[in-house]
Amino acid sequence: MTDTFETLSTAALLGTARSAPAPATLHTSDAAAALTGDPASRLLAAAALESAFLTAATLPTVRTLPEPAPDDDRLTLPAAAADRLRGLLVVRSPLLPEWFALAERFRAPHEIVVDLLWFAAPDTPHRKHLLRLAGVRGQWVAAQNPAWSHLVTPDPSDERPWLHGSPLQRRRWFAVLRASNPHAATERLTASWSSETAAQRGALLELLADGLGAHDEALLEQALDDRSRKVRPVALDLLRRLPDSAFAARMTRRVREWTRVAGDELVVDVPDRLDGEALRDGVDDGASRTGGEKMRRLTAVASSAPPAAWQHLAPTPEQVLALRVDEPVREALDAGWTTAVAVHGDGDWARAFLRRDGTVDAAVAQALPRQMLVSHLLGSSGRALLDPALLGALAAPWPRDLAEKVLIALYREGGTGIRSFQTIITLIAHRAPFELTELLADAANRTDHLDRLNLFATAADTLTLRRTLHEELS
């Protein structure tokens, strides 16, 4: 370092009029020789270049600017909505899903793209929405920062991440391929199946849920023979969702072999021993312990067979459910049926359960037709109306008359526990029409229960904020 600066120091002491520095002795000789200006300016600039090199341990280089980011022709997010989004992200607001749904047609203004990438960098549940909002400009920015490489959507035509990437990079690439070409993704996984670890086989198999279809059946059947507990349950779960598969046909055959009608009674005869095919199909893998081993097997078959498998007993779901069944068979069947109804989204069976029991669990409630759900709730009163499973299945916006009826019932029902009360008031805040704001505020003013007062007031504030979100994104 002393040697490189000596020529500069000598020139500075003697004066540039008497002595000129020799750039050839510097580490930055090429850059120093290209300097322009009077001798004194060149001397100081050469000293700055040499100092920068010695500090950073590299020569100054010229880098080619990247190609400009592609244009994004979507509507630009209004300024008020962009500011609102920042605030919602900071507090992790439960209103974010609704906000993103409303903002589907917009792109982020350029000045907040980097902010969105910072929020998306952790594996947050809103990552895909943030990246969609940032758009092609966000992808361009992420590609410039190595720390954000995981935010760049892989190119499914570039197989390098799949062939040479880490397990996480391979899964991301596979997920993109699956979204764009489900058949090709299945073929790719089938080809590499035998070389994958058990953990990777299970993780990749889970991604088949997106775009699941008949083209996946052969691979899922192969996965049934896997010895890993990380693979078989995934394969069974996915096969249950294919009502026209060979797996569904085998389960339907078992239903018909194990059950029959005698008068008004449903008779069940579960075999004492299972054959190898039944064991392969997971009939003995059920988690339920209701009624012992045979009832566990019955639940497994009922949950895996498509609802139509029971039509040999009676023409309609209502008639099947009306058959007389003793315990613990009834409990085992109900557990399996409700799983199957939820898996297949069977509205007819969901309706039959609701008519029989007056309520259903949350998963089955999601299969109920909206109009039937609204009619049932409007015809209910008291605690029957304040059913979290049914109310939770009714998507926004609720009809105003139903929302008012639920709110009035909630206000009057003094026996409702505070936890249940909070669940329902939160549903009202997120799904009721905006016109209910005044009624919520009035309920807060009238109640003498401090906790409920706060919940009513918070719900009114949430409804007001939701109205503002809609206005800002309209």
Short mmCIF file of C-alpha atoms in Angstrom, two decimals:
data_model
loop_
_atom_site.label_atom_id
_atom_site.label_comp_id
_atom_site.label_asym_id
_atom_site.label_seq_id
_atom_site.Cartn_x
_atom_site.Cartn_y
_atom_site.Cartn_z
CA MET A 1 0.00 0.00 0.00
CA THR A 2 2.91 2.37 0.83
CA ASP A 3 4.52 1.73 -2.56
CA THR A 4 1.35 2.43 -4.51
CA PHE A 5 0.70 5.71 -2.76
CA GLU A 6 4.35 6.87 -2.75
CA THR A 7 4.25 8.22 -6.28
CA LEU A 8 1.02 10.10 -5.51
CA SER A 9 2.40 11.52 -2.26
CA THR A 10 5.61 12.67 -3.96
CA ALA A 11 3.70 14.45 -6.70
CA ALA A 12 1.44 16.13 -4.16
CA LEU A 13 4.39 17.35 -2.04
CA LEU A 14 6.45 18.65 -4.98
CA GLY A 15 3.41 20.05 -6.78
CA THR A 16 1.91 18.87 -10.01
CA ALA A 17 3.75 21.61 -11.92
CA ARG A 18 7.14 20.00 -11.01
CA SER A 19 6.20 16.29 -10.76
CA ALA A 20 3.56 14.13 -12.43
CA PRO A 21 2.41 10.81 -10.89
CA ALA A 22 3.11 7.60 -12.81
CA PRO A 23 -0.26 5.81 -13.15
CA ALA A 24 1.45 2.61 -14.22
CA THR A 25 2.50 1.93 -10.61
CA LEU A 26 -1.09 1.99 -9.34
CA HIS A 27 -3.47 -0.97 -9.00
CA THR A 28 -6.03 1.20 -10.74
CA SER A 29 -3.63 2.22 -13.52
CA ASP A 30 -6.09 1.78 -16.40
CA ALA A 31 -8.79 3.87 -14.73
CA ALA A 32 -6.26 6.50 -13.55
CA ALA A 33 -4.78 6.87 -17.05
CA ALA A 34 -8.25 7.63 -18.42
CA LEU A 35 -8.85 10.53 -16.02
CA THR A 36 -9.33 14.00 -17.49
CA GLY A 37 -9.04 17.52 -16.14
CA ASP A 38 -6.21 19.64 -14.77
CA PRO A 39 -3.20 17.84 -13.15
CA ALA A 40 -4.30 18.57 -9.59
CA SER A 41 -7.78 17.16 -10.21
CA ARG A 42 -6.32 14.07 -11.87
CA LEU A 43 -4.00 13.54 -8.90
CA LEU A 44 -6.83 13.69 -6.37
CA ALA A 45 -9.05 11.47 -8.50
CA ALA A 46 -6.24 8.93 -8.87
CA ALA A 47 -5.77 8.89 -5.09
CA ALA A 48 -9.51 8.33 -4.62
CA LEU A 49 -9.51 5.44 -7.11
CA GLU A 50 -6.52 3.77 -5.48
CA SER A 51 -8.00 4.21 -2.00
CA ALA A 52 -11.31 2.71 -3.12
CA PHE A 53 -9.51 -0.27 -4.59
CA LEU A 54 -7.44 -0.90 -1.47
CA THR A 55 -10.54 -0.62 0.72
CA ALA A 56 -12.83 -2.79 -1.37
CA ALA A 57 -10.14 -5.12 -2.75
CA THR A 58 -11.47 -4.98 -6.31
CA LEU A 59 -11.04 -2.98 -9.44
CA PRO A 60 -13.85 -0.64 -10.49
CA THR A 61 -15.88 -2.36 -13.18
CA VAL A 62 -18.51 -1.30 -15.64
CA ARG A 63 -21.68 -3.36 -15.55
CA THR A 64 -24.22 -3.63 -18.31
CA LEU A 65 -27.62 -2.39 -17.27
CA PRO A 66 -30.31 -5.09 -17.32
CA GLU A 67 -33.09 -4.94 -19.87
CA PRO A 68 -35.96 -2.70 -18.72
CA ALA A 69 -38.79 -4.39 -16.86
CA PRO A 70 -41.75 -5.44 -19.03
CA ASP A 71 -44.83 -3.25 -19.08
CA ASP A 72 -47.85 -4.18 -16.96
CA ASP A 73 -51.06 -3.02 -18.62
CA ARG A 74 -53.34 -3.61 -15.64
CA LEU A 75 -55.04 -0.74 -13.85
CA THR A 76 -52.81 0.94 -11.28
CA LEU A 77 -53.88 0.57 -7.68
CA PRO A 78 -55.35 3.86 -6.38
CA ALA A 79 -53.05 5.75 -4.01
CA ALA A 80 -55.48 5.50 -1.09
CA ALA A 81 -55.78 1.73 -1.57
CA ALA A 82 -51.98 1.36 -1.75
CA ASP A 83 -51.59 3.21 1.55
CA ARG A 84 -54.34 1.08 3.03
CA LEU A 85 -52.58 -2.10 1.96
CA ARG A 86 -49.37 -1.06 3.71
CA GLY A 87 -51.29 -0.56 6.95
CA LEU A 88 -53.15 -3.87 6.66
CA LEU A 89 -49.89 -5.71 6.03
CA VAL A 90 -48.13 -4.15 9.00
CA VAL A 91 -50.85 -5.26 11.44
CA ARG A 92 -51.51 -8.56 9.58
CA SER A 93 -55.17 -7.64 9.32
CA PRO A 94 -57.75 -10.43 8.92
CA LEU A 95 -59.27 -8.22 6.19
CA LEU A 96 -56.35 -8.91 3.84
CA PRO A 97 -58.06 -11.82 1.99
CA GLU A 98 -61.05 -9.61 1.23
CA TRP A 99 -58.77 -6.76 0.17
CA PHE A 100 -56.83 -8.97 -2.23
CA ALA A 101 -60.06 -10.34 -3.73
CA LEU A 102 -61.26 -6.78 -4.39
CA ALA A 103 -57.89 -5.75 -5.88
CA GLU A 104 -57.70 -8.64 -8.34
CA ARG A 105 -57.74 -6.39 -11.43
CA PHE A 106 -55.08 -3.93 -10.21
CA ARG A 107 -51.29 -3.79 -10.28
CA ALA A 108 -49.17 -2.12 -7.64
CA PRO A 109 -47.77 1.35 -8.36
CA HIS A 110 -44.03 1.17 -8.99
CA GLU A 111 -43.12 2.96 -5.77
CA ILE A 112 -44.52 0.19 -3.53
CA VAL A 113 -43.26 -2.85 -5.48
CA VAL A 114 -40.16 -3.19 -3.29
CA ASP A 115 -42.31 -2.91 -0.14
CA LEU A 116 -44.52 -5.74 -1.39
CA LEU A 117 -41.49 -7.92 -2.03
CA TRP A 118 -40.24 -7.31 1.52
CA PHE A 119 -43.58 -8.47 2.86
CA ALA A 120 -43.61 -11.47 0.49
CA ALA A 121 -40.03 -12.56 1.26
CA PRO A 122 -41.00 -14.59 4.37
CA ASP A 123 -43.23 -17.55 3.59
CA THR A 124 -46.44 -15.67 4.38
CA PRO A 125 -49.95 -16.92 3.51
CA HIS A 126 -50.40 -13.84 1.30
CA ARG A 127 -47.25 -14.38 -0.78
CA LYS A 128 -49.01 -15.32 -4.01
CA HIS A 129 -51.36 -12.34 -3.75
CA LEU A 130 -48.48 -9.95 -3.11
CA LEU A 131 -46.52 -11.32 -6.07
CA ARG A 132 -49.58 -11.13 -8.32
CA LEU A 133 -50.05 -7.50 -7.29
CA ALA A 134 -46.36 -6.72 -7.90
CA GLY A 135 -46.67 -8.38 -11.29
CA VAL A 136 -43.94 -8.54 -13.94
CA ARG A 137 -42.24 -5.47 -12.44
CA GLY A 138 -42.01 -7.28 -9.12
CA GLN A 139 -40.51 -10.33 -10.83
CA TRP A 140 -37.95 -8.07 -12.54
CA VAL A 141 -36.96 -6.42 -9.25
CA ALA A 142 -36.76 -9.76 -7.41
CA ALA A 143 -34.43 -11.11 -10.12
CA GLN A 144 -31.94 -8.30 -9.40
CA ASN A 145 -31.60 -9.27 -5.72
CA PRO A 146 -30.08 -12.71 -4.97
CA ALA A 147 -31.79 -12.70 -1.56
CA TRP A 148 -35.14 -12.58 -3.35
CA SER A 149 -34.42 -15.30 -5.90
CA HIS A 150 -37.06 -17.51 -4.24
CA LEU A 151 -39.70 -14.92 -5.18
CA VAL A 152 -39.02 -15.32 -8.89
CA THR A 153 -41.52 -17.70 -10.47
CA PRO A 154 -39.55 -20.56 -12.07
CA ASP A 155 -39.76 -21.06 -15.83
CA PRO A 156 -41.32 -24.51 -16.35
CA SER A 157 -39.46 -24.85 -19.66
CA ASP A 158 -36.12 -24.57 -17.83
CA GLU A 159 -35.56 -27.93 -16.17
CA ARG A 160 -32.38 -27.01 -14.32
CA PRO A 161 -34.12 -26.37 -10.96
CA TRP A 162 -35.79 -29.78 -11.22
CA LEU A 163 -32.61 -31.60 -12.21
CA HIS A 164 -30.07 -29.82 -10.01
CA GLY A 165 -31.95 -27.69 -7.46
CA SER A 166 -32.49 -28.11 -3.74
CA PRO A 167 -35.64 -29.95 -2.57
CA LEU A 168 -37.39 -26.60 -2.06
CA GLN A 169 -36.39 -25.32 -5.51
CA ARG A 170 -37.58 -28.57 -7.10
CA ARG A 171 -40.95 -28.35 -5.38
CA ARG A 172 -41.42 -24.73 -6.49
CA TRP A 173 -40.56 -25.63 -10.08
CA PHE A 174 -42.88 -28.65 -9.97
CA ALA A 175 -45.74 -26.54 -8.55
CA VAL A 176 -45.42 -24.06 -11.44
CA LEU A 177 -45.36 -26.88 -13.99
CA ARG A 178 -48.37 -28.48 -12.30
CA ALA A 179 -50.34 -25.23 -12.53
CA SER A 180 -49.55 -24.79 -16.23
CA ASN A 181 -49.59 -28.40 -17.42
CA PRO A 182 -50.93 -31.00 -14.94
CA HIS A 183 -50.37 -33.94 -17.30
CA ALA A 184 -46.72 -33.04 -17.88
CA ALA A 185 -46.14 -32.67 -14.14
CA THR A 186 -47.54 -36.13 -13.49
CA GLU A 187 -45.34 -37.63 -16.20
CA ARG A 188 -42.29 -35.88 -14.78
CA LEU A 189 -42.92 -37.15 -11.25
CA THR A 190 -43.65 -40.64 -12.50
CA ALA A 191 -40.32 -40.73 -14.34
CA SER A 192 -38.33 -39.70 -11.25
CA TRP A 193 -40.42 -41.54 -8.65
CA SER A 194 -37.96 -44.32 -7.87
CA SER A 195 -35.07 -41.88 -7.36
CA GLU A 196 -36.89 -39.55 -4.93
CA THR A 197 -36.53 -39.77 -1.16
CA ALA A 198 -39.61 -40.73 0.85
CA ALA A 199 -39.97 -37.18 2.17
CA GLN A 200 -39.72 -35.72 -1.33
CA ARG A 201 -42.16 -38.27 -2.77
CA GLY A 202 -44.74 -37.28 -0.16
CA ALA A 203 -44.17 -33.55 -0.61
CA LEU A 204 -44.38 -33.71 -4.40
CA LEU A 205 -47.40 -35.99 -4.30
CA GLU A 206 -49.26 -33.41 -2.20
CA LEU A 207 -48.86 -30.91 -5.05
CA LEU A 208 -51.04 -33.12 -7.26
CA ALA A 209 -54.06 -31.77 -5.38
CA ASP A 210 -53.85 -28.80 -7.77
CA GLY A 211 -55.31 -30.04 -11.06
CA LEU A 212 -56.12 -33.51 -9.71
CA GLY A 213 -57.69 -35.74 -12.34
CA ALA A 214 -57.85 -39.15 -13.97
CA HIS A 215 -54.35 -38.59 -15.40
CA ASP A 216 -52.98 -38.92 -11.84
CA GLU A 217 -54.61 -42.25 -11.04
CA ALA A 218 -51.80 -44.54 -12.20
CA LEU A 219 -49.17 -42.71 -10.13
CA LEU A 220 -51.43 -42.62 -7.07
CA GLU A 221 -52.06 -46.36 -7.38
CA GLN A 222 -48.29 -46.87 -7.52
CA ALA A 223 -47.94 -44.71 -4.40
CA LEU A 224 -50.33 -47.03 -2.53
CA ASP A 225 -47.56 -49.65 -2.63
CA ASP A 226 -45.05 -47.26 -1.05
CA ARG A 227 -43.78 -48.42 2.33
CA SER A 228 -43.34 -44.89 3.68
CA ARG A 229 -45.93 -43.41 6.03
CA LYS A 230 -45.15 -40.06 4.42
CA VAL A 231 -46.46 -41.26 1.06
CA ARG A 232 -49.36 -43.68 1.50
CA PRO A 233 -51.67 -41.34 3.44
CA VAL A 234 -51.21 -38.66 0.78
CA ALA A 235 -52.06 -41.12 -1.99
CA LEU A 236 -55.14 -42.34 -0.12
CA ASP A 237 -56.36 -38.79 0.47
CA LEU A 238 -56.04 -37.91 -3.22
CA LEU A 239 -57.60 -41.15 -4.47
CA ARG A 240 -60.65 -40.49 -2.28
CA ARG A 241 -61.24 -37.36 -4.36
CA LEU A 242 -61.54 -39.29 -7.63
CA PRO A 243 -65.10 -40.71 -7.73
CA ASP A 244 -64.60 -42.52 -11.04
CA SER A 245 -61.32 -44.21 -10.18
CA ALA A 246 -60.55 -47.90 -9.70
CA PHE A 247 -60.00 -47.09 -6.02
CA ALA A 248 -63.56 -45.72 -5.77
CA ALA A 249 -64.87 -48.82 -7.56
CA ARG A 250 -63.13 -51.10 -5.05
CA MET A 251 -64.57 -49.14 -2.13
CA THR A 252 -68.03 -49.22 -3.73
CA ARG A 253 -67.78 -52.99 -4.06
CA ARG A 254 -66.95 -53.30 -0.36
CA VAL A 255 -69.91 -51.10 0.57
CA ARG A 256 -72.22 -53.40 -1.40
CA GLU A 257 -70.66 -56.55 0.03
CA TRP A 258 -70.76 -55.32 3.64
CA THR A 259 -74.22 -53.69 3.78
CA ARG A 260 -77.82 -54.59 2.98
CA VAL A 261 -81.35 -53.60 3.95
CA ALA A 262 -83.63 -55.85 6.00
CA GLY A 263 -87.02 -54.21 6.36
CA ASP A 264 -86.29 -50.72 7.66
CA GLU A 265 -82.88 -51.68 9.07
CA LEU A 266 -79.43 -51.19 7.59
CA VAL A 267 -77.50 -54.38 8.28
CA VAL A 268 -73.70 -54.21 8.30
CA ASP A 269 -71.40 -57.21 8.17
CA VAL A 270 -67.72 -56.20 8.38
CA PRO A 271 -65.41 -59.17 7.69
CA ASP A 272 -63.24 -60.48 10.49
CA ARG A 273 -60.19 -60.59 8.26
CA LEU A 274 -59.22 -58.28 5.41
CA ASP A 275 -57.63 -59.44 2.18
CA GLY A 276 -54.41 -57.94 0.85
CA GLU A 277 -56.23 -55.58 -1.51
CA ALA A 278 -58.26 -54.07 1.35
CA LEU A 279 -55.11 -53.58 3.41
CA ARG A 280 -53.44 -51.89 0.43
CA ASP A 281 -56.44 -49.56 0.11
CA GLY A 282 -56.00 -48.38 3.69
CA VAL A 283 -59.12 -50.01 5.13
CA ASP A 284 -57.15 -50.76 8.28
CA ASP A 285 -55.46 -47.33 8.38
CA GLY A 286 -58.35 -45.37 9.93
CA ALA A 287 -57.61 -43.14 12.91
CA SER A 288 -61.01 -43.68 14.51
CA ARG A 289 -61.28 -46.18 17.36
CA THR A 290 -65.07 -45.98 17.62
CA GLY A 291 -66.53 -49.38 18.47
CA GLY A 292 -63.29 -51.27 17.95
CA GLU A 293 -61.51 -52.67 14.93
CA LYS A 294 -64.57 -53.48 12.80
CA MET A 295 -66.08 -50.04 13.30
CA ARG A 296 -62.75 -48.45 12.37
CA ARG A 297 -62.80 -50.42 9.12
CA LEU A 298 -66.41 -49.43 8.45
CA THR A 299 -65.55 -45.75 8.92
CA ALA A 300 -62.56 -46.09 6.59
CA VAL A 301 -64.70 -47.59 3.83
CA ALA A 302 -67.54 -45.10 4.32
CA SER A 303 -65.13 -42.17 4.15
CA SER A 304 -63.35 -43.49 1.05
CA ALA A 305 -66.32 -44.60 -1.05
CA PRO A 306 -68.10 -41.91 -3.09
CA PRO A 307 -71.56 -41.08 -1.68
CA ALA A 308 -73.22 -42.67 -4.71
CA ALA A 309 -71.91 -46.06 -3.51
CA TRP A 310 -74.83 -46.27 -1.06
CA GLN A 311 -77.58 -46.07 -3.68
CA HIS A 312 -78.09 -49.84 -3.56
CA LEU A 313 -79.68 -49.34 -0.12
CA ALA A 314 -82.18 -46.64 -1.12
CA PRO A 315 -82.67 -44.19 -4.01
CA THR A 316 -81.99 -40.97 -2.06
CA PRO A 317 -79.62 -39.87 0.70
CA GLU A 318 -82.62 -38.98 2.91
CA GLN A 319 -83.90 -42.55 2.65
CA VAL A 320 -80.46 -44.01 3.40
CA LEU A 321 -80.13 -41.85 6.52
CA ALA A 322 -83.65 -42.80 7.61
CA LEU A 323 -82.78 -46.50 7.84
CA ARG A 324 -82.63 -47.82 11.38
CA VAL A 325 -79.07 -48.44 12.58
CA ASP A 326 -77.93 -49.34 16.09
CA GLU A 327 -74.89 -47.93 17.81
CA PRO A 328 -71.94 -48.06 17.42
CA VAL A 329 -72.60 -48.72 13.73
CA ARG A 330 -74.50 -45.43 13.32
CA GLU A 331 -71.64 -43.43 14.79
CA ALA A 332 -69.06 -45.20 12.60
CA LEU A 333 -71.15 -44.67 9.47
CA ASP A 334 -71.87 -41.02 10.23
CA ALA A 335 -68.17 -40.35 10.76
CA GLY A 336 -67.34 -41.89 7.38
CA TRP A 337 -70.28 -40.35 5.51
CA THR A 338 -69.54 -36.82 6.70
CA THR A 339 -65.93 -37.16 5.55
CA ALA A 340 -67.04 -38.40 2.13
CA VAL A 341 -69.63 -35.63 1.77
CA ALA A 342 -67.01 -33.00 2.59
CA VAL A 343 -64.44 -34.53 0.22
CA HIS A 344 -66.84 -34.66 -2.72
CA GLY A 345 -68.84 -31.54 -1.86
CA ASP A 346 -72.05 -33.55 -2.27
CA GLY A 347 -74.90 -31.08 -1.78
CA ASP A 348 -77.64 -33.73 -1.77
CA TRP A 349 -76.05 -35.63 1.11
CA ALA A 350 -75.29 -32.43 2.98
CA ARG A 351 -78.93 -31.40 2.63
CA ALA A 352 -80.06 -34.81 3.90
CA PHE A 353 -77.85 -34.53 6.99
CA LEU A 354 -79.16 -31.03 7.72
CA ARG A 355 -82.77 -32.17 7.45
CA ARG A 356 -82.13 -35.16 9.68
CA ASP A 357 -80.09 -33.46 12.41
CA GLY A 358 -80.91 -29.76 12.11
CA THR A 359 -77.17 -29.04 11.90
CA VAL A 360 -74.01 -30.38 10.33
CA ASP A 361 -70.32 -29.98 11.04
CA ALA A 362 -68.35 -27.20 9.39
CA ALA A 363 -66.87 -29.33 6.59
CA VAL A 364 -70.27 -30.68 5.50
CA ALA A 365 -71.85 -27.23 5.79
CA GLN A 366 -69.54 -26.01 3.02
CA ALA A 367 -71.33 -28.40 0.62
CA LEU A 368 -74.81 -27.00 1.35
CA PRO A 369 -76.40 -25.00 -1.49
CA ARG A 370 -76.43 -21.31 -0.54
CA GLN A 371 -80.16 -20.78 -0.94
CA MET A 372 -81.01 -23.79 1.20
CA LEU A 373 -78.60 -22.60 3.87
CA VAL A 374 -80.15 -19.12 3.87
CA SER A 375 -83.68 -20.54 4.02
CA HIS A 376 -82.78 -22.89 6.87
CA LEU A 377 -81.20 -20.10 8.90
CA LEU A 378 -84.09 -17.71 8.28
CA GLY A 379 -86.43 -20.42 9.55
CA SER A 380 -84.38 -20.93 12.71
CA SER A 381 -84.42 -18.97 15.93
CA GLY A 382 -82.56 -18.66 19.23
CA ARG A 383 -79.51 -20.85 19.62
CA ALA A 384 -80.42 -22.90 16.54
CA LEU A 385 -79.87 -19.75 14.50
CA LEU A 386 -76.55 -19.04 16.19
CA ASP A 387 -74.89 -22.13 14.71
CA PRO A 388 -71.21 -21.30 14.04
CA ALA A 389 -70.83 -24.15 11.51
CA LEU A 390 -73.80 -23.06 9.40
CA LEU A 391 -73.11 -19.34 9.69
CA GLY A 392 -69.45 -19.94 8.91
CA ALA A 393 -70.40 -21.75 5.68
CA LEU A 394 -72.45 -18.79 4.41
CA ALA A 395 -70.14 -16.62 2.34
CA ALA A 396 -70.33 -12.83 2.23
CA PRO A 397 -72.42 -10.88 1.65
CA TRP A 398 -75.16 -12.15 3.92
CA PRO A 399 -78.72 -11.13 3.08
CA ARG A 400 -79.61 -8.11 5.18
CA ASP A 401 -82.70 -9.70 6.76
CA LEU A 402 -80.64 -12.71 7.87
CA ALA A 403 -77.78 -10.57 9.18
CA GLU A 404 -80.21 -8.48 11.23
CA LYS A 405 -81.91 -11.59 12.57
CA VAL A 406 -78.57 -13.11 13.65
CA LEU A 407 -77.48 -9.87 15.31
CA ILE A 408 -80.76 -9.51 17.23
CA ALA A 409 -80.61 -13.15 18.32
CA LEU A 410 -77.03 -12.69 19.44
CA TYR A 411 -77.96 -9.60 21.45
CA ARG A 412 -80.89 -11.35 23.14
CA GLU A 413 -79.27 -14.74 23.76
CA GLY A 414 -77.80 -14.18 27.21
CA GLY A 415 -76.60 -17.77 27.60
CA THR A 416 -74.14 -17.60 24.72
CA GLY A 417 -70.58 -18.04 25.99
CA ILE A 418 -68.16 -15.25 25.25
CA ARG A 419 -66.04 -17.43 22.95
CA SER A 420 -69.03 -18.47 20.85
CA PHE A 421 -70.27 -14.88 20.96
CA GLN A 422 -66.93 -13.65 19.62
CA THR A 423 -66.96 -16.21 16.79
CA ILE A 424 -70.39 -15.12 15.57
CA ILE A 425 -69.86 -11.37 15.99
CA THR A 426 -66.66 -11.71 13.96
CA LEU A 427 -68.63 -13.44 11.20
CA ILE A 428 -71.14 -10.59 11.25
CA ALA A 429 -68.36 -8.00 11.04
CA HIS A 430 -66.79 -9.70 8.02
CA ARG A 431 -69.89 -10.83 6.12
CA ALA A 432 -72.88 -8.63 6.99
CA PRO A 433 -73.97 -5.81 4.65
CA PHE A 434 -72.54 -2.39 5.49
CA GLU A 435 -75.98 -1.07 6.43
CA LEU A 436 -75.74 -3.04 9.67
CA THR A 437 -73.13 -0.64 11.08
CA GLU A 438 -75.66 1.53 12.92
CA LEU A 439 -77.41 -1.49 14.41
CA LEU A 440 -74.07 -2.80 15.72
CA ALA A 441 -73.23 0.57 17.22
CA ASP A 442 -76.67 0.72 18.84
CA ALA A 443 -76.18 -2.76 20.31
CA ALA A 444 -72.87 -1.60 21.79
CA ASN A 445 -74.59 1.39 23.40
CA ARG A 446 -77.41 -0.69 24.88
CA THR A 447 -75.54 -3.64 26.37
CA ASP A 448 -74.28 -3.47 29.95
CA HIS A 449 -71.82 -6.36 29.43
CA LEU A 450 -68.36 -4.81 28.99
CA ASP A 451 -66.84 -7.61 26.90
CA ARG A 452 -69.82 -7.69 24.57
CA LEU A 453 -69.87 -3.91 24.34
CA ASN A 454 -66.28 -3.99 23.08
CA LEU A 455 -67.04 -6.76 20.59
CA PHE A 456 -70.11 -4.96 19.22
CA ALA A 457 -68.13 -1.73 18.89
CA THR A 458 -65.20 -3.50 17.22
CA ALA A 459 -67.56 -5.20 14.77
CA ALA A 460 -69.08 -1.81 13.89
CA ASP A 461 -65.61 -0.40 13.27
CA THR A 462 -64.69 -3.42 11.11
CA LEU A 463 -67.83 -3.02 9.02
CA THR A 464 -67.03 0.66 8.53
CA LEU A 465 -63.49 -0.19 7.47
CA ARG A 466 -64.76 -2.81 5.03
CA ARG A 467 -67.02 -0.24 3.44
CA THR A 468 -63.99 2.05 3.03
CA LEU A 469 -61.97 -0.75 1.43
CA HIS A 470 -64.71 -1.35 -1.12
CA GLU A 471 -64.97 2.34 -1.90
CA GLU A 472 -61.21 2.72 -2.36
CA LEU A 473 -61.10 -0.24 -4.78
CA SER A 474 -64.28 0.51 -6.67
#
